[in-house]
Tab-separated table of C-alpha atoms and ligand atoms in Angstrom:
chain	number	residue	atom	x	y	z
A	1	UNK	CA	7.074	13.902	-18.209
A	2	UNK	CA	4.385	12.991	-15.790
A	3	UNK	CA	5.360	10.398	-13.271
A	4	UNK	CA	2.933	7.250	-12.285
A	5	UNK	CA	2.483	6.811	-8.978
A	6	UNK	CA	0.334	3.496	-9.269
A	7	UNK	CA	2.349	0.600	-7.057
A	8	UNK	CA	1.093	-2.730	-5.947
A	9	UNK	CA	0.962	-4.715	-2.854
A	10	UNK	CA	1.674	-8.300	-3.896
A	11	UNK	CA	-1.621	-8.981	-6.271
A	12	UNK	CA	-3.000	-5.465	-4.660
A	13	UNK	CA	-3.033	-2.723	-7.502
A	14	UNK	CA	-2.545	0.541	-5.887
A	15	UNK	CA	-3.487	4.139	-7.958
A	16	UNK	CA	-0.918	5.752	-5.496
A	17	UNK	CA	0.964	4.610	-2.441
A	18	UNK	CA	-0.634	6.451	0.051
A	19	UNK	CA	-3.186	4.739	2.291
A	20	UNK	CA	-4.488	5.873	5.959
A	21	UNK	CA	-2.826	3.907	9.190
A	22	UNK	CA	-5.192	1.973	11.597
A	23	UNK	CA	-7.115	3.586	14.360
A	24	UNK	CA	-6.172	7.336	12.758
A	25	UNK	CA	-8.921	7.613	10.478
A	26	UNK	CA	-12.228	6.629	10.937
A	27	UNK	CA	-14.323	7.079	7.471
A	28	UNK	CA	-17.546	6.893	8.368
A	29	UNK	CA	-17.079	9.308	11.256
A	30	UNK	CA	-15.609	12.015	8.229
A	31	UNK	CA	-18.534	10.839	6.259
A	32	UNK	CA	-20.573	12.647	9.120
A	33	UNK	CA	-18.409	15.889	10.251
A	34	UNK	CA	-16.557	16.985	6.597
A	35	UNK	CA	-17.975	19.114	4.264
A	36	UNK	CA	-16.616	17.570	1.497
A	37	UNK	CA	-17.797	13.705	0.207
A	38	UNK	CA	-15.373	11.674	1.269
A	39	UNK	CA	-16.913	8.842	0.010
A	40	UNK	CA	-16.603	10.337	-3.694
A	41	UNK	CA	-12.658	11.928	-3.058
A	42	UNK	CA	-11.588	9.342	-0.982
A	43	UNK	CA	-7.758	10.464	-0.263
A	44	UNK	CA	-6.040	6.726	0.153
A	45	UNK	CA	-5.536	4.421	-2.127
A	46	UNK	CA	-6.768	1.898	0.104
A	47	UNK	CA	-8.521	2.007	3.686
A	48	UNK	CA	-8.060	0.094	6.793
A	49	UNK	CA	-10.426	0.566	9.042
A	50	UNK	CA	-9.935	0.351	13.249
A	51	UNK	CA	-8.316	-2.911	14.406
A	52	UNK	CA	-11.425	-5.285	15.626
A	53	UNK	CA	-11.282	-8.080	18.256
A	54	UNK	CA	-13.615	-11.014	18.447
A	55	UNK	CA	-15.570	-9.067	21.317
A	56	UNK	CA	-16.338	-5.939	21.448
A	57	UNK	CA	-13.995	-4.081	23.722
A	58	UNK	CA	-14.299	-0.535	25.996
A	59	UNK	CA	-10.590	0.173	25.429
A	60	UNK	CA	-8.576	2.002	28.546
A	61	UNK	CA	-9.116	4.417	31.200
A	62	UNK	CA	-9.192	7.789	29.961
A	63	UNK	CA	-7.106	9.630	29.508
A	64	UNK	CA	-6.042	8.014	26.653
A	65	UNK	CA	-4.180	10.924	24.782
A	66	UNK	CA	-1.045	13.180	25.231
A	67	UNK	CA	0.412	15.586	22.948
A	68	UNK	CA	4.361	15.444	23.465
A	69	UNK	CA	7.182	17.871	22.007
A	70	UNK	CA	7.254	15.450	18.925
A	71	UNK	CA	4.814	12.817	19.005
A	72	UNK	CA	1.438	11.672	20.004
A	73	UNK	CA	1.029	9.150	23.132
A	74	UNK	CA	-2.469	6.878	23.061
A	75	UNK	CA	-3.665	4.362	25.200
A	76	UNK	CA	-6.618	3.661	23.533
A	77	UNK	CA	-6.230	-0.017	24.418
A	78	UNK	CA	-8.137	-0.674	21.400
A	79	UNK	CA	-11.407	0.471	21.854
A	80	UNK	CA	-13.658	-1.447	19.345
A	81	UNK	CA	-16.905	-2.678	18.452
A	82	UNK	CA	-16.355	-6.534	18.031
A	83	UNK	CA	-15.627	-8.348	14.649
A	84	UNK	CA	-19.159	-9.212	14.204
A	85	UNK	CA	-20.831	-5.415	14.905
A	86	UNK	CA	-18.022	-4.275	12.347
A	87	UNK	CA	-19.434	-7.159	9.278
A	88	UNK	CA	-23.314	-6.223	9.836
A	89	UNK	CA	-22.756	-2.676	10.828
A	90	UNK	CA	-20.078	-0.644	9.028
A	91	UNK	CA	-18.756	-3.623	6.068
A	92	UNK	CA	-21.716	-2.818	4.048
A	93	UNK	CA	-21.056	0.795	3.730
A	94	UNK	CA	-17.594	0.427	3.846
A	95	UNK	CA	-18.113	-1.280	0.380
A	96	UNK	CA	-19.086	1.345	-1.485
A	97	UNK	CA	-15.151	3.179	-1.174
A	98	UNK	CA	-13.616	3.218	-4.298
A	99	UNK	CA	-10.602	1.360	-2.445
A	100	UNK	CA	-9.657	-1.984	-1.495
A	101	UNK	CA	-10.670	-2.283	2.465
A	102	UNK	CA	-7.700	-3.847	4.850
A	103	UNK	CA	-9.563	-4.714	7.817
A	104	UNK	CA	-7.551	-4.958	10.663
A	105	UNK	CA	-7.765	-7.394	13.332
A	106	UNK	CA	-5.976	-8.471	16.824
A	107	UNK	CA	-6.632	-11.487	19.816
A	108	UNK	CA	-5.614	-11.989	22.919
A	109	UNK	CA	-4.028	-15.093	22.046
A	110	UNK	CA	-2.805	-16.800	18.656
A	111	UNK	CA	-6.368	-18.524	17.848
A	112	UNK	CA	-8.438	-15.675	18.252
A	113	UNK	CA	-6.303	-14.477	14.839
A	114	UNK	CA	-7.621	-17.698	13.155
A	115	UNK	CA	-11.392	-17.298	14.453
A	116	UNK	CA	-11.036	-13.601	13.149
A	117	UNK	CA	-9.783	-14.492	9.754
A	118	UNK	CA	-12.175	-16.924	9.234
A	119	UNK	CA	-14.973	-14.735	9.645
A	120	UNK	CA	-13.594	-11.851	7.100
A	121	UNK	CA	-12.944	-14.976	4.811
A	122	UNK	CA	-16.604	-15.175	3.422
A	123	UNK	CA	-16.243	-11.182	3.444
A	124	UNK	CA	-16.390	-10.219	-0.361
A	125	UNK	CA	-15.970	-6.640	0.450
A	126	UNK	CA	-12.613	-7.184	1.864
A	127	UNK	CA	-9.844	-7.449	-0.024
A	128	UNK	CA	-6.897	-7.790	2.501
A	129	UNK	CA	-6.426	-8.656	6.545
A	130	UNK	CA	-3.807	-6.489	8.338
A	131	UNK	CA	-3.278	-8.645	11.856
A	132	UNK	CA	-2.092	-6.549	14.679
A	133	UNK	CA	0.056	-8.241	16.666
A	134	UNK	CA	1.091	-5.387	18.710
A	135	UNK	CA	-1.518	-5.546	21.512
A	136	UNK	CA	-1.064	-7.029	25.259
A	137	UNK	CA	-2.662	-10.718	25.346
A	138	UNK	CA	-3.318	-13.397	28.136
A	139	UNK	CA	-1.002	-15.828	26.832
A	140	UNK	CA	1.785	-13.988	27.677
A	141	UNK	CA	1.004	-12.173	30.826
A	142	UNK	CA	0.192	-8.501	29.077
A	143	UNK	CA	3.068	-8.714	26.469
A	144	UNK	CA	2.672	-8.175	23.138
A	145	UNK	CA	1.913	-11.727	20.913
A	146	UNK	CA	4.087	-9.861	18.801
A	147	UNK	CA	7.160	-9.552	20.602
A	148	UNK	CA	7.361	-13.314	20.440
A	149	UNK	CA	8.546	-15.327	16.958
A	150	UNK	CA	7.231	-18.180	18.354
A	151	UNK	CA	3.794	-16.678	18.632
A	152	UNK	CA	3.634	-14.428	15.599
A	153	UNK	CA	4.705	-17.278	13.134
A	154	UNK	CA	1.732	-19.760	14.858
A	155	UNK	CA	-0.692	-16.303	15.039
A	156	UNK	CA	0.334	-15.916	11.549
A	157	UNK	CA	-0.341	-19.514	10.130
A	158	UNK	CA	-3.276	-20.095	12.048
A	159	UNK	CA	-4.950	-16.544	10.180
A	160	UNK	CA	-3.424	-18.060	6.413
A	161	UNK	CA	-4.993	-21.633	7.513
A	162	UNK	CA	-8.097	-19.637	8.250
A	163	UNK	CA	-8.552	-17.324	5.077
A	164	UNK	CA	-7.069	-17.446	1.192
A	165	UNK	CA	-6.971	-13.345	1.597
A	166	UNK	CA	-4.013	-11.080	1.155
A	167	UNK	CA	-2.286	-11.219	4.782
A	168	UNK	CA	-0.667	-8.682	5.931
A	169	UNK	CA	1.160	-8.504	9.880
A	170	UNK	CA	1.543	-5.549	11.455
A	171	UNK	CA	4.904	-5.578	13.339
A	172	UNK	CA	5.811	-4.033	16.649
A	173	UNK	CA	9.165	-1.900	16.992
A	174	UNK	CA	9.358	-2.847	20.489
A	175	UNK	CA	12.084	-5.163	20.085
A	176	UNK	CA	15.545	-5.860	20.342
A	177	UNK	CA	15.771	-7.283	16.379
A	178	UNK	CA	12.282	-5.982	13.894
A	179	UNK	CA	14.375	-8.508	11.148
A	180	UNK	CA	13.446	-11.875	13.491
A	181	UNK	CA	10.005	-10.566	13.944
A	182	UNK	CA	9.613	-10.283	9.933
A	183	UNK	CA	11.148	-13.658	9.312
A	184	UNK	CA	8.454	-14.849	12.045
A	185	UNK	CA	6.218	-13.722	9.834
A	186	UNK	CA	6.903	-14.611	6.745
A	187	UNK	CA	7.352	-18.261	8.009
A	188	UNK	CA	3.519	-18.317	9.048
A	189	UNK	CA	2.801	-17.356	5.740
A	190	UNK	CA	2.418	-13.664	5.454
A	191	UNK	CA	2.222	-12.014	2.149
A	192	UNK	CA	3.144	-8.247	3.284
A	193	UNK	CA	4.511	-6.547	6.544
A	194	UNK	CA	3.426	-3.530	7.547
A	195	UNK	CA	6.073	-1.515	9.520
A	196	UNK	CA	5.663	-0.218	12.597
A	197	UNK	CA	3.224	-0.072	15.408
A	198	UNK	CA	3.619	2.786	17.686
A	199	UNK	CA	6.951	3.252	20.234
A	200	UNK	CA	6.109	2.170	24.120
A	201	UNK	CA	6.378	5.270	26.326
A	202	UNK	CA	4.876	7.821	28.513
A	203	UNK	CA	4.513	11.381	30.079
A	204	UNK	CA	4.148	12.618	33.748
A	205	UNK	CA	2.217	15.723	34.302
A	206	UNK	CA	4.423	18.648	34.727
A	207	UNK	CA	2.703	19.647	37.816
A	208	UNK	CA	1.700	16.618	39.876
A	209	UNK	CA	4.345	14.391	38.349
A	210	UNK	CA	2.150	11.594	38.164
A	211	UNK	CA	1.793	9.278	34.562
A	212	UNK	CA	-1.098	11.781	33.004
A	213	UNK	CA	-2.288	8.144	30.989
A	214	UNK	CA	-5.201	6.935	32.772
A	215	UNK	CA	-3.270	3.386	31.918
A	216	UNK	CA	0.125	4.733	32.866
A	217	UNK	CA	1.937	3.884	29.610
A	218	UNK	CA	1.358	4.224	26.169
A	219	UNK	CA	2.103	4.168	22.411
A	220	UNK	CA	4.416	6.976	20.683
A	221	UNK	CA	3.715	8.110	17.179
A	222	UNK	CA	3.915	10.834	14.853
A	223	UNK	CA	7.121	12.541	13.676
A	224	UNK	CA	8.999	11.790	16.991
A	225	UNK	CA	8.954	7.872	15.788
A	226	UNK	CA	10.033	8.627	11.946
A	227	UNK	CA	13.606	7.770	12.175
A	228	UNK	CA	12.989	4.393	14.083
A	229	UNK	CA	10.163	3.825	11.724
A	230	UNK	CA	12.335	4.336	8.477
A	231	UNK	CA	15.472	2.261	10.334
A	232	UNK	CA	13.003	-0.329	10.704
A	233	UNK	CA	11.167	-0.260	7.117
A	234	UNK	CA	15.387	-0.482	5.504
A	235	UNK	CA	16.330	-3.406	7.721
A	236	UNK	CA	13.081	-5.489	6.996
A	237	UNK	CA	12.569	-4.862	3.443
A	238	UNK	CA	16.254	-5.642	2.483
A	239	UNK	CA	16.055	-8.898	4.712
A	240	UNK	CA	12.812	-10.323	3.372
A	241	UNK	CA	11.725	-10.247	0.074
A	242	UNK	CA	8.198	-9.265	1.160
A	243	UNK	CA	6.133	-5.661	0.246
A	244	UNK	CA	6.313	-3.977	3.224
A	245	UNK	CA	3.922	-0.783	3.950
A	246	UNK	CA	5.775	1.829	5.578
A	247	UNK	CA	4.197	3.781	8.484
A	248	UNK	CA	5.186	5.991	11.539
A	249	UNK	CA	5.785	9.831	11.804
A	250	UNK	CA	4.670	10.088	7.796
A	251	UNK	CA	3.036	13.797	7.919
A	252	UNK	CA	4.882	15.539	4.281
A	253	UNK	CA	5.496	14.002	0.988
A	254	UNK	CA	9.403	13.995	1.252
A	255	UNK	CA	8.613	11.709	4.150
A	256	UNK	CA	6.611	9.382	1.487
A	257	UNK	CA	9.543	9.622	-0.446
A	258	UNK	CA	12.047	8.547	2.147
A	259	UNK	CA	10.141	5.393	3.292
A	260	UNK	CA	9.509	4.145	-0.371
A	261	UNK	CA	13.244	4.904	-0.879
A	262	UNK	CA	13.827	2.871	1.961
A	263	UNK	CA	11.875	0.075	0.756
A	264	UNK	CA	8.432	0.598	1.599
A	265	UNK	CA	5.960	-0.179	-1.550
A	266	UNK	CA	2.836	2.122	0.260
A	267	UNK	CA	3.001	3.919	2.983
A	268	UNK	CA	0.643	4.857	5.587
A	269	UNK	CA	-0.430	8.097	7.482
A	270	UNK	CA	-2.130	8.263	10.922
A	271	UNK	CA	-1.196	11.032	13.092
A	272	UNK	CA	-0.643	13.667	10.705
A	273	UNK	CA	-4.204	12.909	9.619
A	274	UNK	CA	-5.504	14.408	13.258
A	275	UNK	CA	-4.273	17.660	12.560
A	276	UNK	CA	-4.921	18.083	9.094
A	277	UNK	CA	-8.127	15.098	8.445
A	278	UNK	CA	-7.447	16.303	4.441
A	279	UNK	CA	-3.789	15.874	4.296
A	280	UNK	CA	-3.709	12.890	2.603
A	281	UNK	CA	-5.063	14.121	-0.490
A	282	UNK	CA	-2.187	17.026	-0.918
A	283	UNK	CA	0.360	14.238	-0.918
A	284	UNK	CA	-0.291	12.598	-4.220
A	285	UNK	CA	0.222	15.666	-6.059
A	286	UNK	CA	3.362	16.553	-3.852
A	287	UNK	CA	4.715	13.391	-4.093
A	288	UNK	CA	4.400	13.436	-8.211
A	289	UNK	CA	6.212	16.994	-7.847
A	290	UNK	CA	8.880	15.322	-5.574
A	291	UNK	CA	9.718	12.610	-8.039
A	292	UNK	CA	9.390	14.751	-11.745
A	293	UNK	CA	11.812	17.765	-9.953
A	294	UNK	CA	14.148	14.098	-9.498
A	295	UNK	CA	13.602	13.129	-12.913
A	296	UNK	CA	11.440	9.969	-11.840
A	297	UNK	CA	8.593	8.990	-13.708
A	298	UNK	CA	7.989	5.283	-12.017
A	299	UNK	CA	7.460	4.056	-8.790
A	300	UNK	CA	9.930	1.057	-9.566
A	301	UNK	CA	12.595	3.996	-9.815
A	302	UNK	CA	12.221	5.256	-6.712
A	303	UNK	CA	11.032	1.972	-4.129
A	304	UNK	CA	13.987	0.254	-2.339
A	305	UNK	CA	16.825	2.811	-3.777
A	306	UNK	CA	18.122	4.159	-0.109
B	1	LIG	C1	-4.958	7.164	18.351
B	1	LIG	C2	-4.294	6.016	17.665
B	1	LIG	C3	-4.981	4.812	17.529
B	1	LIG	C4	-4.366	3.726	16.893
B	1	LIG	N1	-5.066	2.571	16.752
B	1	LIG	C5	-4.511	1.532	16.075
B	1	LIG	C6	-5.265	0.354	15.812
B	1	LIG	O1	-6.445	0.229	16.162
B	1	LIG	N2	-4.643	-0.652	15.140
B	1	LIG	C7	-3.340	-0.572	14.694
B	1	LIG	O2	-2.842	-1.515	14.066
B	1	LIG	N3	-2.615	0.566	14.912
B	1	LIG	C8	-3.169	1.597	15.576
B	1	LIG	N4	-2.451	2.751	15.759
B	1	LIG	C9	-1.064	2.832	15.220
B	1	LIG	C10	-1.054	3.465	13.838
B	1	LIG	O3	-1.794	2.709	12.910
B	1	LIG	C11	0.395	3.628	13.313
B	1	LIG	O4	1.002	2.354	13.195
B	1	LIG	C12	1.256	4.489	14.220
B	1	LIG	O5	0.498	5.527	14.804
B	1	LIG	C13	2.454	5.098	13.493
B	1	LIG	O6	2.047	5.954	12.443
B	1	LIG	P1	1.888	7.567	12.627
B	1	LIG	O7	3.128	8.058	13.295
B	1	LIG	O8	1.709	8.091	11.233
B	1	LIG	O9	0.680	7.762	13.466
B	1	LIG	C14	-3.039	3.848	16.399
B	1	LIG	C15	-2.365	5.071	16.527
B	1	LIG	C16	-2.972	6.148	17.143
B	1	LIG	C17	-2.220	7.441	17.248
């Protein structure tokens, strides 16, 4: 018996549930360094590209990366190109992936999520919007938008006023209750959560003792944050009845399997992807093992069962 691993996202038909995490995985940069054509054996089942703001943006002060015992600390401070560079420049290229494009977006207040989605709107070659909802913004002094219900249910119905796509938010672990978040979300209209951003934190340099973050602080990730990750993707998928896309520490395919056992319908790699940038493409196949040694031959047997 072979098992399927085709899943869906809402309307979003899926040939396996693997897809790449924001910021991790930048396709037309692979296009450029791999050997192989990544444009013909694309690994995910669907790509999301780097989160874009309105204007362009030159991210942090470097440095902006930290290897830790477990885990991976950034503070890119998302570094991007602008919404409009990323429609002329990379959409158009981007098209021609034989998987649905999430593009990713963030503000730094609620309407800049509107004005984002609007633009992507008229975007044929995008199938979904992923907001991110995790970044500091001026409304609220720094915080993150998304540590706010208030503010991620209006950030969230002002981006379905402004486009009929698939809408996906990306939710922040750093809060007391993920669940309230969610519900936040789902009451401005989202179609899908994605679970989670990275973990706050940060490292001093064993020598000087100073933060070694050229901004101080920054976001944890890899297989450090699995267990809050997985916590996180349980508690929100049995309180909402939303597809949630599981993400945070994912680097074999038992970890797929645990996070789609936990409730997650994909699931997304990022950091696992830095070390191994062809990763992604061993976990199908790993993942079908996983499930026939179980006796599984459907995704529907396996998502939600923790
Ligand atoms: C270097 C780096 C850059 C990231 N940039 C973004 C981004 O632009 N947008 C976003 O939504 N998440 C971003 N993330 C968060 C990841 O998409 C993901 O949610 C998080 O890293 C947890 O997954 P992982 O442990 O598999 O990396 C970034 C993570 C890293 C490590």
């Amino acid at each position: 018996m072979t098992a399927s691993l085709e899943t869906t996202l809402g309307s979003i038909p899926l040939k396996h549930p693997i897809i790449n995490a924001s910021g991790t995985f930048d396709v037309l940069e692979a296009d450029a360094v791999l050997e192989a054509d990544i444009f013909e054996e694309f690994p995910f089942a669907a790509y999301v590209p780097k989160t874009v703001t309105l204007q362009p943006r030159t991210g942090n002060e470097p440095p902006r990366l930290y290897e830790t015992a477990a885990g991976l600390l950034n503070s890119i401070g998302l570094a991007n190109k602008g919404i409009e560079n990323f429609i002329a420049k990379d959409l158009p290229r981007l098209a021609e992936l034989p998987a649905p494009i999430i593009a990713s977006v963030a503000g730094e207040n609620t309407a800049d999520y509107g004005r984002c989605c609007k633009l992507l709107d008229g975007c044929d070659e995008v199938t979904a919007v992923e907001l991110n909802i995790s970044c500091p913004n001026v409304e609220l002094d720094g915080k993150a938008l998304g540590c706010d219900p208030g503010r991620t249910e209006k950030a969230t119905a002002l981006a379905r006023a402004a486009t009929s796509k698939y809408l996906i938010v990306k939710l922040t672990p750093n809060v007391t209750d993920i669940v309230e978040l969610a519900k936040a979300a789902a009451a401005g209209g989202a179609d899908c959560l994605s679970v989670i951003n990275t973990v706050h934190g940060m490292a001093l340099h064993p020598w000087t003792l100073k933060p070694v973050l050229g901004h101080t602080t920054g976001g944890l990730s890899g297989p450090a944050v699995k267990p809050v990750a997985l916590r996180a993707v349980y508690m929100v998928s049995r309180a909402l009845d939303l597809p949630v896309i599981g993400m945070g520490g994912v680097t074999t395919a038992q970890d797929v399997l645990e996070f789609l056992a936990a409730g997650a319908s994909a699931v997304a790699v990022g950091t696992a992807s830095f070390r191994d940038p062809l990763l992604a493409p061993r976990l199908a196949g790993e993942l079908r093992d996983l499930m026939e040694i179980r006796g599984m031959s459907s995704m529907g047997e396996l998502i939600g069962t923790a």
